[in-house]
Coordinates of C-alpha atoms in Angstrom, one line a residue:
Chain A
X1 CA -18.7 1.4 -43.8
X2 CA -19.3 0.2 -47.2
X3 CA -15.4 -0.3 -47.9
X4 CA -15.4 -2.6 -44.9
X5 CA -18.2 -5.1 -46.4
X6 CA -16.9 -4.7 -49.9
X7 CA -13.6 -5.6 -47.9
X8 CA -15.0 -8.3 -45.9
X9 CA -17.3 -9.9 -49.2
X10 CA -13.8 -9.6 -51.0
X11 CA -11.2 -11.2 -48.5
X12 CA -13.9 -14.5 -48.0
X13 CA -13.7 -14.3 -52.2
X14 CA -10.4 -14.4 -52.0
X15 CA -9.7 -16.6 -49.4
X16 CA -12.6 -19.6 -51.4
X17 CA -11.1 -18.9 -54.3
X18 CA -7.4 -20.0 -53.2
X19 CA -5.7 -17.2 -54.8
X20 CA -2.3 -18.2 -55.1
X21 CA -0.9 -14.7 -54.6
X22 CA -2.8 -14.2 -51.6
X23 CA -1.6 -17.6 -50.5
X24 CA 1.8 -16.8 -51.5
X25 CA 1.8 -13.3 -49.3
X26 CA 0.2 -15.3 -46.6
X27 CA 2.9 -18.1 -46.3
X28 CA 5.9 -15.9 -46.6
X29 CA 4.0 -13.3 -43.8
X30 CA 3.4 -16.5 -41.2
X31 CA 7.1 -17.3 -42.6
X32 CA 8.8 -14.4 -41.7
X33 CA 7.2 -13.2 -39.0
X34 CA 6.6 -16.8 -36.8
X35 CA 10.9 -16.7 -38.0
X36 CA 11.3 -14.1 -36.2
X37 CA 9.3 -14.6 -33.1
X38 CA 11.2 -18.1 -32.5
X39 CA 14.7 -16.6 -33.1
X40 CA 13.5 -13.4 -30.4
X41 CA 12.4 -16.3 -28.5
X42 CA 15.6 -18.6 -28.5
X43 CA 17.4 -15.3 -27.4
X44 CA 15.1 -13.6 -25.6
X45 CA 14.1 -16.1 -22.8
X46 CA 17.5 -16.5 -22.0
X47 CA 18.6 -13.2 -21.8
X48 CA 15.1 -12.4 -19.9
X49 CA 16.1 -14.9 -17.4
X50 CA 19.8 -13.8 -17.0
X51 CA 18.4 -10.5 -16.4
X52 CA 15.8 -11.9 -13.4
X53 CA 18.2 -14.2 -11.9
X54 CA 21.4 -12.3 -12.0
X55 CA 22.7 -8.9 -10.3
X56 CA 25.1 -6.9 -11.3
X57 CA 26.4 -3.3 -11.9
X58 CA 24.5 -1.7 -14.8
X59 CA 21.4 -4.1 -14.5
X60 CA 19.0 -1.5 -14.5
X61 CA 20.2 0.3 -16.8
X62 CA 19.6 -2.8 -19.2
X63 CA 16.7 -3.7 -18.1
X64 CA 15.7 0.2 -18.9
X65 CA 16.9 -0.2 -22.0
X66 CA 15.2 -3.4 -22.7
X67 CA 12.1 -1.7 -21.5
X68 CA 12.8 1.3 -23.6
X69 CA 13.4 -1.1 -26.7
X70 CA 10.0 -2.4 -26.4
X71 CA 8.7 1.1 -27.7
X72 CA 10.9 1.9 -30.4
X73 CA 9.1 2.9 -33.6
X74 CA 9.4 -0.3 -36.1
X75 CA 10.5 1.8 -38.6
X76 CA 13.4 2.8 -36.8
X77 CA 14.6 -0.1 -36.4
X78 CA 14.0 -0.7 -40.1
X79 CA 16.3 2.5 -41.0
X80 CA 19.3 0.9 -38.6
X81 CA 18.8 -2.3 -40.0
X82 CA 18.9 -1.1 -43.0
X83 CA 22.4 1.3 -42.6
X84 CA 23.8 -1.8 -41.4
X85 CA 22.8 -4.4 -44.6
X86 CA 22.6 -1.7 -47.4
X87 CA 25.7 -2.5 -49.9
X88 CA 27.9 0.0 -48.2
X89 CA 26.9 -0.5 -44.6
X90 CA 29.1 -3.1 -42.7
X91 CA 27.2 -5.7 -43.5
X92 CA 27.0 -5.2 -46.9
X93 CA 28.7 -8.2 -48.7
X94 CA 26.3 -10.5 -47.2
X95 CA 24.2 -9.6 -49.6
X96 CA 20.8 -9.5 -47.2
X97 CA 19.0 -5.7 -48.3
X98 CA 15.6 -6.3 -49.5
X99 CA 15.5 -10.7 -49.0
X100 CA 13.5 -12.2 -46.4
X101 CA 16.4 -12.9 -44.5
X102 CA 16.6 -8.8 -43.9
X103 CA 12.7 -8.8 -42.9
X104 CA 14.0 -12.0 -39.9
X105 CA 16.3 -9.8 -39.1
X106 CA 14.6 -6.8 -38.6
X107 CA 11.5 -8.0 -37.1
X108 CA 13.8 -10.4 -34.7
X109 CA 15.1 -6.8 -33.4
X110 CA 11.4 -5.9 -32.7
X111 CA 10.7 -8.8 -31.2
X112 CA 14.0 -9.6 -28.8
X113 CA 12.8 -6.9 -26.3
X114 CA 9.8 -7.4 -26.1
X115 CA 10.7 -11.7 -25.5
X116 CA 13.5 -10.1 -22.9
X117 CA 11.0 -7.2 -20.7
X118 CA 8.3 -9.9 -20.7
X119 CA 10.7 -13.1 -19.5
X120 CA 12.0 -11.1 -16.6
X121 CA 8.8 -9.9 -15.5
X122 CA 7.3 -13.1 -15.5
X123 CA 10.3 -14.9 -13.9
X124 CA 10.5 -11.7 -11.2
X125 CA 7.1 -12.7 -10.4
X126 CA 7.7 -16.1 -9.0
X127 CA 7.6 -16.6 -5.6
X128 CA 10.3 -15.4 -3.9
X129 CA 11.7 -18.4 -2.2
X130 CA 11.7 -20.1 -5.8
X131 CA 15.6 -19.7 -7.0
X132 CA 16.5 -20.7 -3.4
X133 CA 14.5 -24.1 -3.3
X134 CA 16.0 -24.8 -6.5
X135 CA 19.7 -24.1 -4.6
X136 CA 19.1 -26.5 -2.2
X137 CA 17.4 -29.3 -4.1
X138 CA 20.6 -28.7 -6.0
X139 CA 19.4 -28.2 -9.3
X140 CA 22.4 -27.8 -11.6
X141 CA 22.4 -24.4 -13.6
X142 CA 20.5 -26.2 -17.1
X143 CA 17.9 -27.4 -15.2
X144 CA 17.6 -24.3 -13.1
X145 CA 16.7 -22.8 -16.1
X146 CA 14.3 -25.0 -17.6
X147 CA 12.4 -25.6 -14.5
X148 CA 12.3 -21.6 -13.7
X149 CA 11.2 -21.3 -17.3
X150 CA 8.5 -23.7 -16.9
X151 CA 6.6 -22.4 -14.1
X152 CA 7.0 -18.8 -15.3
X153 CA 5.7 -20.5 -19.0
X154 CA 2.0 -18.5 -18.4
X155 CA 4.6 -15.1 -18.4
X156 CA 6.4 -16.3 -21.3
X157 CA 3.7 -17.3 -23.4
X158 CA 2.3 -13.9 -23.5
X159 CA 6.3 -12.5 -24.1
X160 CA 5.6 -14.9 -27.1
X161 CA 2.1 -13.7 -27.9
X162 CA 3.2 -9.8 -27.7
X163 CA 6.4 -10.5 -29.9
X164 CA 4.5 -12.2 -32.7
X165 CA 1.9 -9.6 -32.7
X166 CA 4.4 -7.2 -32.7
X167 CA 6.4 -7.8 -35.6
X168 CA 3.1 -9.4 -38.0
X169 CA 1.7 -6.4 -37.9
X170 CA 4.5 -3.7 -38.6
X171 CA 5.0 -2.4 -41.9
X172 CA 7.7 -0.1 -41.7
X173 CA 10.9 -1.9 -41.2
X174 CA 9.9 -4.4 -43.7
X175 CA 9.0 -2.1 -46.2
X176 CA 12.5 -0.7 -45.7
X177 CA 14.7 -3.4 -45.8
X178 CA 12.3 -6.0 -47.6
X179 CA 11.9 -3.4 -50.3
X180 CA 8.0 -5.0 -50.9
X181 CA 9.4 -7.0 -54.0
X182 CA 6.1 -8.8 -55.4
X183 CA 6.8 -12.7 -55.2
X184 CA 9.9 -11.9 -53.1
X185 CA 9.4 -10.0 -49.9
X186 CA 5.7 -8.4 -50.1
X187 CA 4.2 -9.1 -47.1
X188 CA 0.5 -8.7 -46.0
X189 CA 0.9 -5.5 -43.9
X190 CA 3.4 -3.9 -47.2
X191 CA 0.6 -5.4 -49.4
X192 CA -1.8 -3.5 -47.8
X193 CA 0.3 0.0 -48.0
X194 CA 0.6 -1.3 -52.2
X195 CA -4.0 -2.1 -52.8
X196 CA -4.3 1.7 -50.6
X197 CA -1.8 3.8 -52.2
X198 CA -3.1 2.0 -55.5
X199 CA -6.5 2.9 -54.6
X200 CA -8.1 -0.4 -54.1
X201 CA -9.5 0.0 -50.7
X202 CA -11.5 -3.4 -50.7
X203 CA -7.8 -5.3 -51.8
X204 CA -6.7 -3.5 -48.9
X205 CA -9.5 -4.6 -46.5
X206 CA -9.7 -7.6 -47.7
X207 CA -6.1 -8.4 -47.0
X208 CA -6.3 -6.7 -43.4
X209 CA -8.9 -9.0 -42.5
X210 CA -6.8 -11.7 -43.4
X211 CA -4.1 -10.5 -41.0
X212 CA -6.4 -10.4 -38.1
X213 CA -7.5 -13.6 -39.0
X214 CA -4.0 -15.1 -38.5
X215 CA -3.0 -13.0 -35.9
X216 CA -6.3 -14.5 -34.1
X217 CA -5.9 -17.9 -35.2
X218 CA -2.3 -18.0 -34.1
X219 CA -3.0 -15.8 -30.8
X220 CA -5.6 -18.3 -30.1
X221 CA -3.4 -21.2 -30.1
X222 CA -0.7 -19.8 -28.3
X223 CA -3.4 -18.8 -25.4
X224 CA -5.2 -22.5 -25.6
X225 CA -1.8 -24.3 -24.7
X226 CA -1.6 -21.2 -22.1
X227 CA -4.4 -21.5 -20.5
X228 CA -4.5 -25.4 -20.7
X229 CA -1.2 -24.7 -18.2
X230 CA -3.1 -22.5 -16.4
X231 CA -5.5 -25.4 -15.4
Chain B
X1 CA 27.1 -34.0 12.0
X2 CA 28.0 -30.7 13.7
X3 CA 27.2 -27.2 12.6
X4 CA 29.5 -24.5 13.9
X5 CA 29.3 -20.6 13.1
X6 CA 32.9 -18.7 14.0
X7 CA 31.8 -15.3 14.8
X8 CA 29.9 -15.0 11.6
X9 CA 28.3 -11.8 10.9
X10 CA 25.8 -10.4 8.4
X11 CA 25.6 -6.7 7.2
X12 CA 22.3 -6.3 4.6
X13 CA 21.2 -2.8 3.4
X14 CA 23.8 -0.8 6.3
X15 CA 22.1 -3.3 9.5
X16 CA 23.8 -5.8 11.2
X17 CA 21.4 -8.2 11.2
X18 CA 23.6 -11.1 12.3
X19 CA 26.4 -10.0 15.0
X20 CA 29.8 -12.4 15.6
X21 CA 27.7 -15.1 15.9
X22 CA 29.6 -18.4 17.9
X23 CA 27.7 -21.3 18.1
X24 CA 27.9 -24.8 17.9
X25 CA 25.3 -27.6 17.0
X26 CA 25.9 -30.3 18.2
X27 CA 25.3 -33.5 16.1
X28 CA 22.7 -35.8 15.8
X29 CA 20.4 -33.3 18.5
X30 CA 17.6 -31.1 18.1
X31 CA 18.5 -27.3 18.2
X32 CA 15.4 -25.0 18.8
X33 CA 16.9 -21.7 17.6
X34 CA 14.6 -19.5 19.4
X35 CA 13.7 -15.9 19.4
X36 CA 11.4 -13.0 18.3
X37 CA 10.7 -11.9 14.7
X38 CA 13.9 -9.7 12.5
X39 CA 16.4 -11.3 15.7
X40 CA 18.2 -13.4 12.4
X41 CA 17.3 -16.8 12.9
X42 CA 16.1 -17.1 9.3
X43 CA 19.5 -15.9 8.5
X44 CA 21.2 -18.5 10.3
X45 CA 19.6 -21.0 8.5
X46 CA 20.1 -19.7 5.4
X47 CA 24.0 -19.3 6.4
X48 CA 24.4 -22.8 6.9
X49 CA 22.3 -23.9 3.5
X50 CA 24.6 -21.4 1.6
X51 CA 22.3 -19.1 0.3
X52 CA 23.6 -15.8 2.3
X53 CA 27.0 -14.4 2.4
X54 CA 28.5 -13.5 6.0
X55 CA 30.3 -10.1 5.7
X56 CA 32.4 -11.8 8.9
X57 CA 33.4 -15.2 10.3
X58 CA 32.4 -18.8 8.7
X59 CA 30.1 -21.4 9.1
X60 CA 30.9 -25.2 9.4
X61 CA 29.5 -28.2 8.6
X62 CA 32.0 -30.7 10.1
X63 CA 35.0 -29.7 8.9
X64 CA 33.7 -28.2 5.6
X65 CA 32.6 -24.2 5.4
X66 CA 30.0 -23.3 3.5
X67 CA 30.5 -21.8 0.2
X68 CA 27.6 -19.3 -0.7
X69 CA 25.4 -19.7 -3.8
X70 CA 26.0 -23.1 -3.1
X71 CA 23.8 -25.6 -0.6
X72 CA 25.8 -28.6 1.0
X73 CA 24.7 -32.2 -0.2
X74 CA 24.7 -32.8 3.8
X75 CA 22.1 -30.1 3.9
X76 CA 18.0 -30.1 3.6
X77 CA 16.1 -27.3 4.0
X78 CA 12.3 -26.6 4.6
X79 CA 11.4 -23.3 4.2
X80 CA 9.2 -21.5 6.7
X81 CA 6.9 -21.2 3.2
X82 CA 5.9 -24.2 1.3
X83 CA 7.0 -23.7 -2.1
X84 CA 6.2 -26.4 -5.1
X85 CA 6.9 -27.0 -8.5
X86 CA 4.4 -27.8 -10.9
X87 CA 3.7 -31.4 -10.5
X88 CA 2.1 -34.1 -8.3
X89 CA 3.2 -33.4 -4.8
X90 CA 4.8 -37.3 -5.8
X91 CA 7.2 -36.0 -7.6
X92 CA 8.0 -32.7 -5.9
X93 CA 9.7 -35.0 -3.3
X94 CA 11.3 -37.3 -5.5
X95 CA 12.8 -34.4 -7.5
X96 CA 15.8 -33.5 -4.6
X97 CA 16.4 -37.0 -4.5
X98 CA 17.0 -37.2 -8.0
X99 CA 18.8 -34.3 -8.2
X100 CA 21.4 -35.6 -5.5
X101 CA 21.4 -38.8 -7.8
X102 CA 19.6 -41.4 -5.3
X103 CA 18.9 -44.5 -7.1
X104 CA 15.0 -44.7 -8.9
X105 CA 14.4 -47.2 -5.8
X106 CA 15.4 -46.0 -3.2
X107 CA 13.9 -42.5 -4.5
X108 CA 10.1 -43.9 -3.8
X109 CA 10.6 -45.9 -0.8
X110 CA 11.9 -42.9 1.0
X111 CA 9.4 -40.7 -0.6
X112 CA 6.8 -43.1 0.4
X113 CA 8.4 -43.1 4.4
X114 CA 8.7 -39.5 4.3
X115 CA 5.0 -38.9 3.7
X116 CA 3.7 -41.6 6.0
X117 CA 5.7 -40.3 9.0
X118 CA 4.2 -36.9 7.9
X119 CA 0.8 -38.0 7.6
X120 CA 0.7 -37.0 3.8
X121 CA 0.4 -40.4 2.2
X122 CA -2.8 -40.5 0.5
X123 CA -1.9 -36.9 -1.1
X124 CA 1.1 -37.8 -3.3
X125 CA -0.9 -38.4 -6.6
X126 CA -2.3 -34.9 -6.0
X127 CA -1.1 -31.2 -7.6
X128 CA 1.5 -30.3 -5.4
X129 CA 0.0 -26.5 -5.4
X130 CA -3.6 -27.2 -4.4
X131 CA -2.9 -28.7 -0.9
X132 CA -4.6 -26.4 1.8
X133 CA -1.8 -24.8 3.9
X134 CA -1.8 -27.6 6.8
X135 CA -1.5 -30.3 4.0
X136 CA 1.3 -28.0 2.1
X137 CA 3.2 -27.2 5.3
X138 CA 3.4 -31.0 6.0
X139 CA 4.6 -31.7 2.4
X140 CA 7.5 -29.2 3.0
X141 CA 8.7 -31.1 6.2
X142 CA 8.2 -34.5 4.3
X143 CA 10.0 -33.1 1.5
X144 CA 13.5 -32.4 4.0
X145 CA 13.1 -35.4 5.7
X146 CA 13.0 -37.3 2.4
X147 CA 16.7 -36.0 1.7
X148 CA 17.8 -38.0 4.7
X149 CA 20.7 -35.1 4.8
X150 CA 22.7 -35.4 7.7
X151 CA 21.4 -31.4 8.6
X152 CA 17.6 -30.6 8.6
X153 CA 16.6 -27.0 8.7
X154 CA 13.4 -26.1 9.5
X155 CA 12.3 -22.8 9.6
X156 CA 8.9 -22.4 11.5
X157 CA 7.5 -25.5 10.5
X158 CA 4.3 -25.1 12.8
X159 CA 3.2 -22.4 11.5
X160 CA 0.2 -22.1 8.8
X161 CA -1.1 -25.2 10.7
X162 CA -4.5 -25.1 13.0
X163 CA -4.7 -25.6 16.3
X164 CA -5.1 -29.9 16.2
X165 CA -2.6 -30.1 13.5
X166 CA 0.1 -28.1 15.4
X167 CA -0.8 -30.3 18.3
X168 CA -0.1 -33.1 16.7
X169 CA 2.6 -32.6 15.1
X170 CA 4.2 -30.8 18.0
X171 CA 3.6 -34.6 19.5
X172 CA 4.7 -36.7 16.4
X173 CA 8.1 -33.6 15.0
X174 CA 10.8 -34.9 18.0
X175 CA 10.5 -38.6 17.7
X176 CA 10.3 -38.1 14.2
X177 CA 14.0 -36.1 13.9
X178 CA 15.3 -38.0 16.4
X179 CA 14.4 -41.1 14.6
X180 CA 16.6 -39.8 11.3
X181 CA 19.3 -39.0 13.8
X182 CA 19.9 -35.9 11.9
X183 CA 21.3 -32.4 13.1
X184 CA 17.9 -30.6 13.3
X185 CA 18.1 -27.0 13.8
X186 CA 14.5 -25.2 14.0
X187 CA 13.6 -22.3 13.9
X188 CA 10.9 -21.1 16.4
X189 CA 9.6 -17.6 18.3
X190 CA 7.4 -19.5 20.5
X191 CA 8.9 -20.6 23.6
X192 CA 6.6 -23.8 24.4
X193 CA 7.2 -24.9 21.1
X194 CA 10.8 -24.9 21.0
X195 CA 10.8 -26.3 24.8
X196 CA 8.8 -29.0 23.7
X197 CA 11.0 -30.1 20.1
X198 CA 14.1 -29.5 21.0
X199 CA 17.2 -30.8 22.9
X200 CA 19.0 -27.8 23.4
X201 CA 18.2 -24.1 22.6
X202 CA 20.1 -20.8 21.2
X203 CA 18.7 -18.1 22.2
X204 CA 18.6 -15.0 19.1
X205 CA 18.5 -11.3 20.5
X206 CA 18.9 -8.1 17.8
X207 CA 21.4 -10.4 15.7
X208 CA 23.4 -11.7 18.8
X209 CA 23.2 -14.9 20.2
X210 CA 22.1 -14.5 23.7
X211 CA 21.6 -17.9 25.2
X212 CA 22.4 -21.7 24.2
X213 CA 23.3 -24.8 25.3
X214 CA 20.4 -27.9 27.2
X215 CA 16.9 -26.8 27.3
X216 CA 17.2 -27.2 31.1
X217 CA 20.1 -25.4 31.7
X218 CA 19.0 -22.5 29.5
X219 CA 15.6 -22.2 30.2
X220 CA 16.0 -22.9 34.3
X221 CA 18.9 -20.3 34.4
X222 CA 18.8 -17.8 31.9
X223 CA 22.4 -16.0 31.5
X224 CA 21.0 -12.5 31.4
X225 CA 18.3 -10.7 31.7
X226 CA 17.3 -10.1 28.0
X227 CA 17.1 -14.2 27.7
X228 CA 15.1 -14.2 30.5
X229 CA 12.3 -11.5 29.4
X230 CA 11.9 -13.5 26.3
X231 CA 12.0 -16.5 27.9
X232 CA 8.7 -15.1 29.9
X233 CA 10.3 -14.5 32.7
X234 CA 8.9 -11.5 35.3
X235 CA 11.6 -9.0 36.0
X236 CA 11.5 -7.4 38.6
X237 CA 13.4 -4.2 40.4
X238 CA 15.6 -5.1 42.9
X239 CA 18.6 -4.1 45.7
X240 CA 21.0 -1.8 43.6
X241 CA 19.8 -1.7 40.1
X242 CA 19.5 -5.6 40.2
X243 CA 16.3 -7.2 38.1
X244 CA 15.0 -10.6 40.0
X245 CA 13.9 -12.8 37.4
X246 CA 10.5 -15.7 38.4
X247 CA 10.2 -17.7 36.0
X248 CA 6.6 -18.7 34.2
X249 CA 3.9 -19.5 36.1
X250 CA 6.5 -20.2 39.6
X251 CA 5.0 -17.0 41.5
X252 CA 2.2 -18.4 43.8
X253 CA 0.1 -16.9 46.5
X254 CA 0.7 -17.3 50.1
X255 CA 4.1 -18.0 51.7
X256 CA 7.4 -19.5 50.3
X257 CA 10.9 -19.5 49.6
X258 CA 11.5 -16.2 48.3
X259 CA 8.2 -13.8 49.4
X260 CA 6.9 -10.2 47.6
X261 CA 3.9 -8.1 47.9
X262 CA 1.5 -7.9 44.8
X263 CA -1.2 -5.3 45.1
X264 CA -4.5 -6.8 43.8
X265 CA -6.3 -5.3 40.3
X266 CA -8.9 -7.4 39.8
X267 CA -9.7 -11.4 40.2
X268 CA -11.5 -13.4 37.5
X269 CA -13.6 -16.8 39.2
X270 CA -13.5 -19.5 36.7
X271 CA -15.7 -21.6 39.3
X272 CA -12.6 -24.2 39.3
X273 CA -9.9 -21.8 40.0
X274 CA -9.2 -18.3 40.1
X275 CA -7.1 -15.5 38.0
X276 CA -5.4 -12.7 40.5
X277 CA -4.0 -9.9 38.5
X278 CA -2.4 -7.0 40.1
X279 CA 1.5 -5.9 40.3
X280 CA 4.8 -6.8 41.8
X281 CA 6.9 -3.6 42.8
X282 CA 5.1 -2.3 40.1
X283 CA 5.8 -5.0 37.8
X284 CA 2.3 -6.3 36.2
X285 CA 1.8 -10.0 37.4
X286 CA -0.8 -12.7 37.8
X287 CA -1.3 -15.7 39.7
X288 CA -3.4 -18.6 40.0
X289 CA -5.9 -19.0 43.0
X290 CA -6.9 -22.6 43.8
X291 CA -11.0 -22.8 44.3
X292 CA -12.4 -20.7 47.8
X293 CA -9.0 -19.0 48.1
X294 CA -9.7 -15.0 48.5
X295 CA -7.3 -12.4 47.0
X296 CA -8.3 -8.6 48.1
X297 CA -6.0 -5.6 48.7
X298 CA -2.0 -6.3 49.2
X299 CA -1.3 -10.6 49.5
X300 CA 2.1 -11.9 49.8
X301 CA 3.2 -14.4 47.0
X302 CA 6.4 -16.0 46.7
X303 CA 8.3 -18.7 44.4
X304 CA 10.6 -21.2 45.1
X305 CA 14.3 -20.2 45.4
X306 CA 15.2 -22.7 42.0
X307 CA 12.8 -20.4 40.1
X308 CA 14.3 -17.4 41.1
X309 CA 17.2 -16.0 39.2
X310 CA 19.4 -12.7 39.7
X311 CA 20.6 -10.6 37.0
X312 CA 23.2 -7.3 37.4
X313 CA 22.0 -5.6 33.8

């Protein structure tokens, strides 16, 4: 109990005294991770839609897959990631192992199904009439899909709000192919693993209370524009 | 406009739910397409707006056949559920206009018209999906008849309304369709209602068409005796495995044109007139009784020949 006031006293230190590591860490976290959840996004929704609207052969078994992808272990993920930018893997000469660009990548895999499972379900939920009163106003395919996307938008927002918090708080596939380079790809959750296994508890807390406040604070807005939509 | 089906069929999940369907609608009329619920009239409709697939046959509009996953520009469509998009109820109607490019003016004016011959106009600055059901159900009509298309589907469009609504619109719908001049085909199960909106009738059995052509014709002289049961007719046993068919409300008591025997149940006095229930060769029946008249034991009843209509089925 102690370690979480001494972590609680020492994260509010921190955060008044504008560390600049702390603020560094911070940045690049929001960075990387709010990356991520936009590129799962710019994928995701359409793929999610594609999967409501469209039937064909094998669509189960992709939406299973989607489904199972929202369950794989980030560290997992990590490892293939990994395989696939480490110097010898295929991806190699790119040059991406241990940069931030690794950690987009990575976390964007974490994220996609997530975007995808959520889209679909929110979209599948509409009523049921709502794809063929867009066929006979005529709605071209574009706007098909920005008008379906719009009144499914409560449904999406929380794909949004489940891939962020999904890939702000993994550790594992960034500490495998971010490496948790200080001033280059620590993160807060990596930073964290560093101040425990270091033996600085109230570090550790203080930065975990940190994370939840930016998870919240980010959470939060994402639910105010929901719920304003809602109204 | 004219609507034609070629002996179009529809297969869904191993069924038959539509069966060599041949029909024609003629243009510029109303068509009630009547009949009870799963019989396929929904189908129908969604045949001709291109949003089901017929396994057999094609559907016309003039010349043109439908292409599914695809509506016809000649083509509006009210669902039988009122479904909106997010949005004043406004621009819900204006959006099919746009989206068949009708010019910005001419958009309102005929989304103004459209709501003041539905009754809707003081509701188009409100969010499209808080109208009660009455005020939604008329927004989905006003929507169609904003298109101006040359066909107008309706698929129950009474329903979800009460009692003094339906009335009034069951008043106000046929001048109102007829004044378009569109092709209206609506979809109905209830036999007053499409008698009272519609020119012409086609009637919908299991998947097979059963009936059409004028109101009159098919109502006063049903072609067999399937059309005639739903139709309300009585049938009753006759000569050699003939049915006699009376139509609603023709059987009378007392002497006439074509005389039976109905054994009295039970009689309900409702001081003005009277209720006779009983049966006709063992066919349940009723009958009206005018004020004073008595109705005890076995009374003869009889309808006019005219109402009276054979059927060897």
């Amino acid at each position: 109990m102690d370690a979480i006031w001494e972590g609680l006293r020492e994260a509010i230190r921190l955060i008044a005294s504008g560390d600049a590591q702390l603020r560094e860490i911070a940045l690049r976290t929001v960075l990387v991770s709010g990356g991520a959840t936009l590129l799962a996004m710019a994928v995701g929704v359409p793929l999610g839609y594609g999967l409501a609207r469209t039937r064909f052969p094998g669509r189960t078994l992709i939406l299973g897959a989607v489904n199972t992808g929202m369950g794989v272990p980030p560290v997992v993920v990590g490892l293939v990631v990994w395989l696939m930018l480490v110097r010898s893997g295929p991806f190699g000469p790119m040059e991406l192992i241990y940069t931030k660009r690794a950690m987009v990548i990575a976390q964007f895999v974490i994220a996609t199904p997530l975007v995808v499972g959520f889209t679909a379900a929110a979209i599948q939920a509409l009523p049921r009439e709502f794809p063929d009163l867009l066929t006979v106003l005529r709605a071209g395919p574009l706007t098909r899909f920005w008008l379906t996307v719009r009144e499914a938008q409560l449904g999406i927002m929380v794909a949004v709000m489940a891939g962020f918090g999904a890939v702000v708080s993994e550790v594992g596939a960034s500490m495998t192919v971010g490496g948790n380079i200080n001033g280059q790809t620590r993160v807060i959750t990596t930073a964290i693993v560093t101040e425990t296994a270091r033996g600085e508890t109230a570090g550790a807390m203080a930065l975990g209370i940190i994370l939840l406040a930016i998870t919240f604070a980010v959470t939060l807005l994402l639910t105010a524009l929901q719920q304003r939509r809602a109204r | 406009m004219d609507v034609r089906f070629d002996g179009v069929s529809v297969r869904r999940s191993g069924r038959e739910v539509l069966h060599g369907a041949t029909v024609q609608f003629a243009p510029g009329r109303v068509t009630a397409l009547l009949g009870p619920n799963g019989a396929g009239k929904t189908t129908m409709l969604r045949l001709i707006a291109g949003l089901e697939r017929a396994t057999a046959g094609q559907v016309l509009i003039g010349d043109t056949p439908v292409r599914a996953g695809t509506t016809s520009p000649h083509v509006a469509y009210a669902f039988q559920s009122a479904v909106f998009l997010a949005g004043s109820l406004a621009n819900n109607l204006e959006l099919a206009l746009r989206f068949r490019s009708v010019p910005p003016a001419e958009r309102a004016t005929r989304v103004r018209e459209a709501a003041a011959a539905t009754g809707i106009a003081e509701l188009l600055g409100r969010d499209a999906r808080r109208l009660s059901g009455g005020e939604a159900q008329r927004a989905n009509l006003a929507r169609a008849l904003a298109m101006r298309a040359p066909v107008t589907l309706l698929d129950e469009p009474l329903s979800g309304l009460d009692a003094p609504g339906r009335r009034q619109l069951l008043h106000e719908l046929p001048a109102l369709l007829r004044a378009f001049g569109t092709t209206a085909i609506v979809v109905t199960h209830d036999r007053d209602e499409a008698l009272r909106l519609a020119d012409a009738l086609v009637v919908l059995l299991d998947g097979k068409v059963r009936a059409q052509g004028p109101r009159a014709e098919v109502f006063g002289s049903p072609p067999n005796a399937a059309t005639a049961r739903f139709l309300g007719y009585t049938l009753l046993p006759g000569e050699g495995g003939e049915l006699i068919g009376v139509a609603p409300r023709a059987l009378r008591p007392g002497p006439g044109e074509v005389e039976l025997e109905m054994q009295v149940d039970d009689v309900l006095d409702l001081g003005v007139r009277a209720e006779a229930w009983g049966t006709v060769r063992g066919v349940p029946v009723s009958v009206s009784l005018r004020a004073g008249e008595r109705a005890e034991g076995a009374i003869v009843v009889s309808a006019a020949r005219a109402a009276v209509t054979r059927f060897r089925e």
